[in-house]
């Protein structure tokens, strides 16, 4: 399958998954568990939506591998891995804040630090926005072509996120202090996949966050790159918590310099 066909499959499944998530939210949300900390929750809908996505992928692409936030890994024989966050922005979802998204990507390879993402879709069901990309084919919102911003005369509109582990908060706040001199303003939306989609769409100029998981950024990273931007994950002083940066090449270089090299 060509990347464009993989993208179209991701779009179809993401739309169906988004409808299911939204329906379940209307019916009420039950927490299924907390994971690493009290803030790192999983709802019953996260599990149900991932199960649905996994079943749809197993039917359409039975030989491909799978990596999902809630159900872990499943091997494959084609060298392709589907990388799935059924509800990115679970805390928003559980709290009734409509900013959450289904994120589905397919990558060539199994190692997130080396793989090549071929296609992806990020679907925000409440506002019915479908962001998608296929490698070499560009990034789109619906049928509209996306471009990252190249200039931010009034300062960069940035977004970030904070890890769920309270011991990381002081470091993350220090990082915010380092980038504010070049910021017009800062957002903390609560869904990394949506943040990256918004960078691709030029709604945000840039994004920085430490310590994302592959399912948080796989689809969004391709959206940014196919919209003419850069997504990078440089190592910083915090072992095991890479810095994720997105935006134009110039803004990413500036953010990396400020955060990692020239505090
Ligand atoms: C989280 C969101 C949040 C980001 C966290 C992620 P989840 O994903 O993307 O914006 O700050 O790092 O873990 O847990 O809602 O799927």
GROMACS .gro file of C-alpha atoms and ligand atoms in nm:
model
  279
    1UNK     CA    1   0.000   0.000   0.000
    2UNK     CA    2   0.124   0.348  -0.088
    3UNK     CA    3   0.148   0.608   0.194
    4UNK     CA    4  -0.165   0.784   0.061
    5UNK     CA    5  -0.367   0.463   0.091
    6UNK     CA    6  -0.234   0.403   0.443
    7UNK     CA    7  -0.336   0.763   0.529
    8UNK     CA    8  -0.687   0.703   0.394
    9UNK     CA    9  -0.719   0.391   0.608
   10UNK     CA   10  -0.597   0.586   0.913
   11UNK     CA   11  -0.854   0.859   0.838
   12UNK     CA   12  -1.143   0.610   0.813
   13UNK     CA   13  -1.056   0.436   1.137
   14UNK     CA   14  -0.981   0.761   1.323
   15UNK     CA   15  -1.320   0.899   1.224
   16UNK     CA   16  -1.500   0.589   1.346
   17UNK     CA   17  -1.294   0.586   1.666
   18UNK     CA   18  -1.364   0.955   1.729
   19UNK     CA   19  -1.737   0.897   1.696
   20UNK     CA   20  -1.719   0.614   1.947
   21UNK     CA   21  -1.516   0.825   2.194
   22UNK     CA   22  -1.759   1.113   2.162
   23UNK     CA   23  -2.062   0.889   2.208
   24UNK     CA   24  -1.913   0.731   2.517
   25UNK     CA   25  -1.833   1.074   2.659
   26UNK     CA   26  -2.196   1.181   2.617
   27UNK     CA   27  -2.305   0.868   2.803
   28UNK     CA   28  -2.068   0.950   3.092
   29UNK     CA   29  -1.710   0.857   3.166
   30UNK     CA   30  -1.585   0.591   3.403
   31UNK     CA   31  -1.222   0.584   3.509
   32UNK     CA   32  -1.070   0.244   3.450
   33UNK     CA   33  -0.738   0.300   3.627
   34UNK     CA   34  -0.462   0.542   3.706
   35UNK     CA   35  -0.125   0.461   3.559
   36UNK     CA   36   0.203   0.624   3.663
   37UNK     CA   37   0.047   0.889   3.886
   38UNK     CA   38  -0.289   1.027   3.989
   39UNK     CA   39  -0.299   1.254   3.682
   40UNK     CA   40  -0.214   0.969   3.441
   41UNK     CA   41  -0.557   0.818   3.408
   42UNK     CA   42  -0.720   0.579   3.166
   43UNK     CA   43  -1.092   0.571   3.105
   44UNK     CA   44  -1.299   0.273   3.000
   45UNK     CA   45  -1.348   0.457   2.671
   46UNK     CA   46  -0.969   0.466   2.609
   47UNK     CA   47  -0.964   0.088   2.625
   48UNK     CA   48  -1.279   0.036   2.422
   49UNK     CA   49  -1.170   0.277   2.148
   50UNK     CA   50  -0.826   0.118   2.124
   51UNK     CA   51  -0.981  -0.228   2.104
   52UNK     CA   52  -1.202  -0.109   1.819
   53UNK     CA   53  -0.906   0.046   1.633
   54UNK     CA   54  -0.697  -0.266   1.682
   55UNK     CA   55  -0.975  -0.488   1.549
   56UNK     CA   56  -1.026  -0.266   1.244
   57UNK     CA   57  -0.652  -0.269   1.170
   58UNK     CA   58  -0.627  -0.644   1.223
   59UNK     CA   59  -0.904  -0.691   0.965
   60UNK     CA   60  -0.757  -0.449   0.710
   61UNK     CA   61  -0.382  -0.511   0.764
   62UNK     CA   62  -0.347  -0.844   0.948
   63UNK     CA   63   0.029  -0.875   0.894
   64UNK     CA   64   0.125  -0.531   1.032
   65UNK     CA   65   0.255  -0.468   1.383
   66UNK     CA   66   0.076  -0.262   1.648
   67UNK     CA   67   0.182  -0.029   1.928
   68UNK     CA   68  -0.099   0.119   2.136
   69UNK     CA   69  -0.112   0.328   2.452
   70UNK     CA   70  -0.354   0.098   2.633
   71UNK     CA   71  -0.290  -0.251   2.495
   72UNK     CA   72   0.082  -0.249   2.422
   73UNK     CA   73   0.266  -0.412   2.134
   74UNK     CA   74   0.181  -0.679   1.883
   75UNK     CA   75   0.437  -0.807   1.634
   76UNK     CA   76   0.396  -0.813   1.258
   77UNK     CA   77   0.572  -0.944   0.950
   78UNK     CA   78   0.553  -0.650   0.707
   79UNK     CA   79   0.791  -0.414   0.890
   80UNK     CA   80   0.505  -0.165   0.938
   81UNK     CA   81   0.383  -0.066   1.285
   82UNK     CA   82   0.054   0.109   1.358
   83UNK     CA   83   0.100   0.350   1.647
   84UNK     CA   84  -0.222   0.442   1.825
   85UNK     CA   85  -0.337   0.677   2.097
   86UNK     CA   86  -0.713   0.612   2.120
   87UNK     CA   87  -0.779   0.930   2.321
   88UNK     CA   88  -0.491   1.174   2.342
   89UNK     CA   89  -0.593   1.424   2.607
   90UNK     CA   90  -0.748   1.174   2.845
   91UNK     CA   91  -0.752   1.419   3.136
   92UNK     CA   92  -0.947   1.668   2.922
   93UNK     CA   93  -1.179   1.390   2.810
   94UNK     CA   94  -1.246   1.272   3.164
   95UNK     CA   95  -1.303   1.631   3.280
   96UNK     CA   96  -1.549   1.717   3.004
   97UNK     CA   97  -1.307   1.949   2.821
   98UNK     CA   98  -1.365   1.892   2.447
   99UNK     CA   99  -0.998   1.913   2.349
  100UNK     CA  100  -0.895   1.555   2.283
  101UNK     CA  101  -0.808   1.356   1.971
  102UNK     CA  102  -0.767   1.011   1.824
  103UNK     CA  103  -0.414   0.970   1.689
  104UNK     CA  104  -0.327   0.692   1.442
  105UNK     CA  105   0.005   0.663   1.258
  106UNK     CA  106   0.182   0.392   1.062
  107UNK     CA  107   0.560   0.372   1.065
  108UNK     CA  108   0.820   0.168   0.884
  109UNK     CA  109   1.026   0.004   1.158
  110UNK     CA  110   0.967  -0.073   1.522
  111UNK     CA  111   1.206   0.158   1.707
  112UNK     CA  112   1.042   0.497   1.768
  113UNK     CA  113   1.379   0.676   1.762
  114UNK     CA  114   1.457   0.537   1.416
  115UNK     CA  115   1.135   0.460   1.240
  116UNK     CA  116   0.997   0.649   0.940
  117UNK     CA  117   0.637   0.753   0.983
  118UNK     CA  118   0.457   0.695   0.652
  119UNK     CA  119   0.108   0.819   0.723
  120UNK     CA  120  -0.107   0.949   1.005
  121UNK     CA  121  -0.436   1.101   1.111
  122UNK     CA  122  -0.529   1.313   1.413
  123UNK     CA  123  -0.903   1.349   1.457
  124UNK     CA  124  -1.071   1.593   1.698
  125UNK     CA  125  -1.423   1.454   1.712
  126UNK     CA  126  -1.594   1.736   1.902
  127UNK     CA  127  -1.505   2.000   1.643
  128UNK     CA  128  -1.497   1.740   1.367
  129UNK     CA  129  -1.149   1.824   1.241
  130UNK     CA  130  -0.944   1.561   1.057
  131UNK     CA  131  -0.573   1.636   1.022
  132UNK     CA  132  -0.387   1.389   0.802
  133UNK     CA  133  -0.058   1.337   0.624
  134UNK     CA  134   0.115   1.089   0.396
  135UNK     CA  135   0.492   1.096   0.349
  136UNK     CA  136   0.574   1.296   0.035
  137UNK     CA  137   0.210   1.395  -0.014
  138UNK     CA  138   0.177   1.687   0.229
  139UNK     CA  139  -0.039   1.750   0.534
  140UNK     CA  140  -0.406   1.847   0.527
  141UNK     CA  141  -0.696   1.958   0.740
  142UNK     CA  142  -0.988   1.804   0.554
  143UNK     CA  143  -0.885   1.887   0.196
  144UNK     CA  144  -0.692   2.205   0.284
  145UNK     CA  145  -0.311   2.191   0.255
  146UNK     CA  146  -0.124   2.286   0.573
  147UNK     CA  147   0.195   2.492   0.621
  148UNK     CA  148   0.381   2.573   0.940
  149UNK     CA  149   0.443   2.942   1.008
  150UNK     CA  150   0.783   3.080   0.906
  151UNK     CA  151   0.759   3.413   1.083
  152UNK     CA  152   0.617   3.537   1.415
  153UNK     CA  153   0.662   3.913   1.420
  154UNK     CA  154   0.465   3.958   1.743
  155UNK     CA  155   0.653   3.673   1.914
  156UNK     CA  156   0.587   3.300   1.878
  157UNK     CA  157   0.258   3.151   1.992
  158UNK     CA  158   0.383   2.839   2.168
  159UNK     CA  159   0.231   2.538   2.334
  160UNK     CA  160   0.372   2.294   2.586
  161UNK     CA  161   0.279   2.014   2.820
  162UNK     CA  162   0.386   1.888   3.161
  163UNK     CA  163   0.469   1.534   3.258
  164UNK     CA  164   0.241   1.352   3.499
  165UNK     CA  165   0.524   1.290   3.748
  166UNK     CA  166   0.522   1.580   3.999
  167UNK     CA  167   0.900   1.557   4.043
  168UNK     CA  168   0.943   1.688   3.686
  169UNK     CA  169   0.730   1.999   3.727
  170UNK     CA  170   0.998   2.235   3.857
  171UNK     CA  171   1.225   2.152   3.561
  172UNK     CA  172   0.940   2.196   3.314
  173UNK     CA  173   0.854   2.534   3.464
  174UNK     CA  174   1.219   2.641   3.436
  175UNK     CA  175   1.200   2.546   3.067
  176UNK     CA  176   0.895   2.769   3.027
  177UNK     CA  177   1.096   3.055   3.176
  178UNK     CA  178   1.369   3.005   2.917
  179UNK     CA  179   1.138   3.029   2.617
  180UNK     CA  180   0.905   3.307   2.733
  181UNK     CA  181   1.136   3.585   2.608
  182UNK     CA  182   1.054   3.483   2.248
  183UNK     CA  183   0.687   3.397   2.309
  184UNK     CA  184   0.383   3.604   2.232
  185UNK     CA  185   0.189   3.370   2.459
  186UNK     CA  186   0.186   3.012   2.581
  187UNK     CA  187  -0.085   2.744   2.565
  188UNK     CA  188  -0.117   2.417   2.756
  189UNK     CA  189  -0.394   2.243   2.566
  190UNK     CA  190  -0.365   1.895   2.715
  191UNK     CA  191  -0.332   1.692   2.394
  192UNK     CA  192   0.012   1.664   2.238
  193UNK     CA  193  -0.127   1.519   1.914
  194UNK     CA  194  -0.355   1.822   1.880
  195UNK     CA  195  -0.069   2.060   1.964
  196UNK     CA  196   0.136   1.911   1.681
  197UNK     CA  197  -0.158   1.924   1.440
  198UNK     CA  198  -0.203   2.292   1.528
  199UNK     CA  199   0.166   2.360   1.460
  200UNK     CA  200   0.124   2.194   1.120
  201UNK     CA  201  -0.183   2.411   1.056
  202UNK     CA  202  -0.003   2.734   1.151
  203UNK     CA  203  -0.239   2.791   1.444
  204UNK     CA  204   0.059   2.762   1.678
  205UNK     CA  205   0.411   2.866   1.582
  206UNK     CA  206   0.586   2.606   1.794
  207UNK     CA  207   0.564   2.335   2.057
  208UNK     CA  208   0.796   2.198   2.323
  209UNK     CA  209   0.747   1.923   2.579
  210UNK     CA  210   0.969   1.673   2.756
  211UNK     CA  211   0.901   1.304   2.776
  212UNK     CA  212   0.624   1.217   2.528
  213UNK     CA  213   0.540   0.859   2.439
  214UNK     CA  214   0.554   0.740   2.073
  215UNK     CA  215   0.174   0.727   2.040
  216UNK     CA  216   0.151   1.092   2.153
  217UNK     CA  217   0.373   1.221   1.872
  218UNK     CA  218   0.390   0.966   1.587
  219UNK     CA  219   0.107   1.107   1.371
  220UNK     CA  220   0.169   1.469   1.474
  221UNK     CA  221   0.538   1.451   1.386
  222UNK     CA  222   0.454   1.361   1.026
  223UNK     CA  223   0.190   1.635   1.008
  224UNK     CA  224   0.454   1.892   1.108
  225UNK     CA  225   0.719   1.760   0.868
  226UNK     CA  226   0.478   1.735   0.576
  227UNK     CA  227   0.363   2.091   0.648
  228UNK     CA  228   0.723   2.207   0.593
  229UNK     CA  229   0.832   2.211   0.956
  230UNK     CA  230   1.066   2.015   1.181
  231UNK     CA  231   0.997   1.772   1.463
  232UNK     CA  232   1.300   1.665   1.667
  233UNK     CA  233   1.367   1.485   1.995
  234UNK     CA  234   1.707   1.591   2.126
  235UNK     CA  235   1.849   1.435   2.441
  236UNK     CA  236   1.874   1.676   2.732
  237UNK     CA  237   2.009   1.650   3.086
  238UNK     CA  238   1.700   1.459   3.208
  239UNK     CA  239   1.776   1.095   3.131
  240UNK     CA  240   1.484   0.916   2.966
  241UNK     CA  241   1.291   1.239   2.904
  242UNK     CA  242   1.381   1.364   2.560
  243UNK     CA  243   1.275   1.710   2.460
  244UNK     CA  244   1.015   1.719   2.180
  245UNK     CA  245   1.031   2.028   1.960
  246UNK     CA  246   0.814   2.128   1.665
  247UNK     CA  247   0.784   2.431   1.441
  248UNK     CA  248   0.973   2.584   1.151
  249UNK     CA  249   1.342   2.487   1.130
  250UNK     CA  250   1.437   2.834   1.255
  251UNK     CA  251   1.204   2.826   1.555
  252UNK     CA  252   1.307   2.471   1.649
  253UNK     CA  253   1.674   2.575   1.642
  254UNK     CA  254   1.597   2.875   1.861
  255UNK     CA  255   1.395   2.668   2.109
  256UNK     CA  256   1.667   2.403   2.130
  257UNK     CA  257   1.931   2.668   2.187
  258UNK     CA  258   1.732   2.839   2.462
  259UNK     CA  259   1.619   2.523   2.640
  260UNK     CA  260   1.926   2.301   2.616
  261UNK     CA  261   2.234   2.511   2.545
  262UNK     CA  262   2.198   2.866   2.660
  263UNK     CA  263   1.972   2.893   2.960
  264LIG     C1  264  -0.097   1.320   2.720
  264LIG     C2  265  -0.134   1.447   2.646
  264LIG     C3  266  -0.076   1.568   2.718
  264LIG     C4  267   0.074   1.559   2.734
  264LIG     C5  268   0.110   1.428   2.804
  264LIG     C6  269   0.052   1.308   2.729
  264LIG     P1  270  -0.268   1.113   2.709
  264LIG     O1  271  -0.146   1.205   2.652
  264LIG     O2  272  -0.087   1.441   2.515
  264LIG     O3  273  -0.099   1.687   2.644
  264LIG     O4  274   0.119   1.667   2.809
  264LIG     O5  275   0.252   1.420   2.803
  264LIG     O6  276   0.084   1.190   2.799
  264LIG     O7  277  -0.219   1.054   2.838
  264LIG     O8  278  -0.382   1.203   2.731
  264LIG     O9  279  -0.291   1.012   2.603
   0.00000   0.00000   0.00000
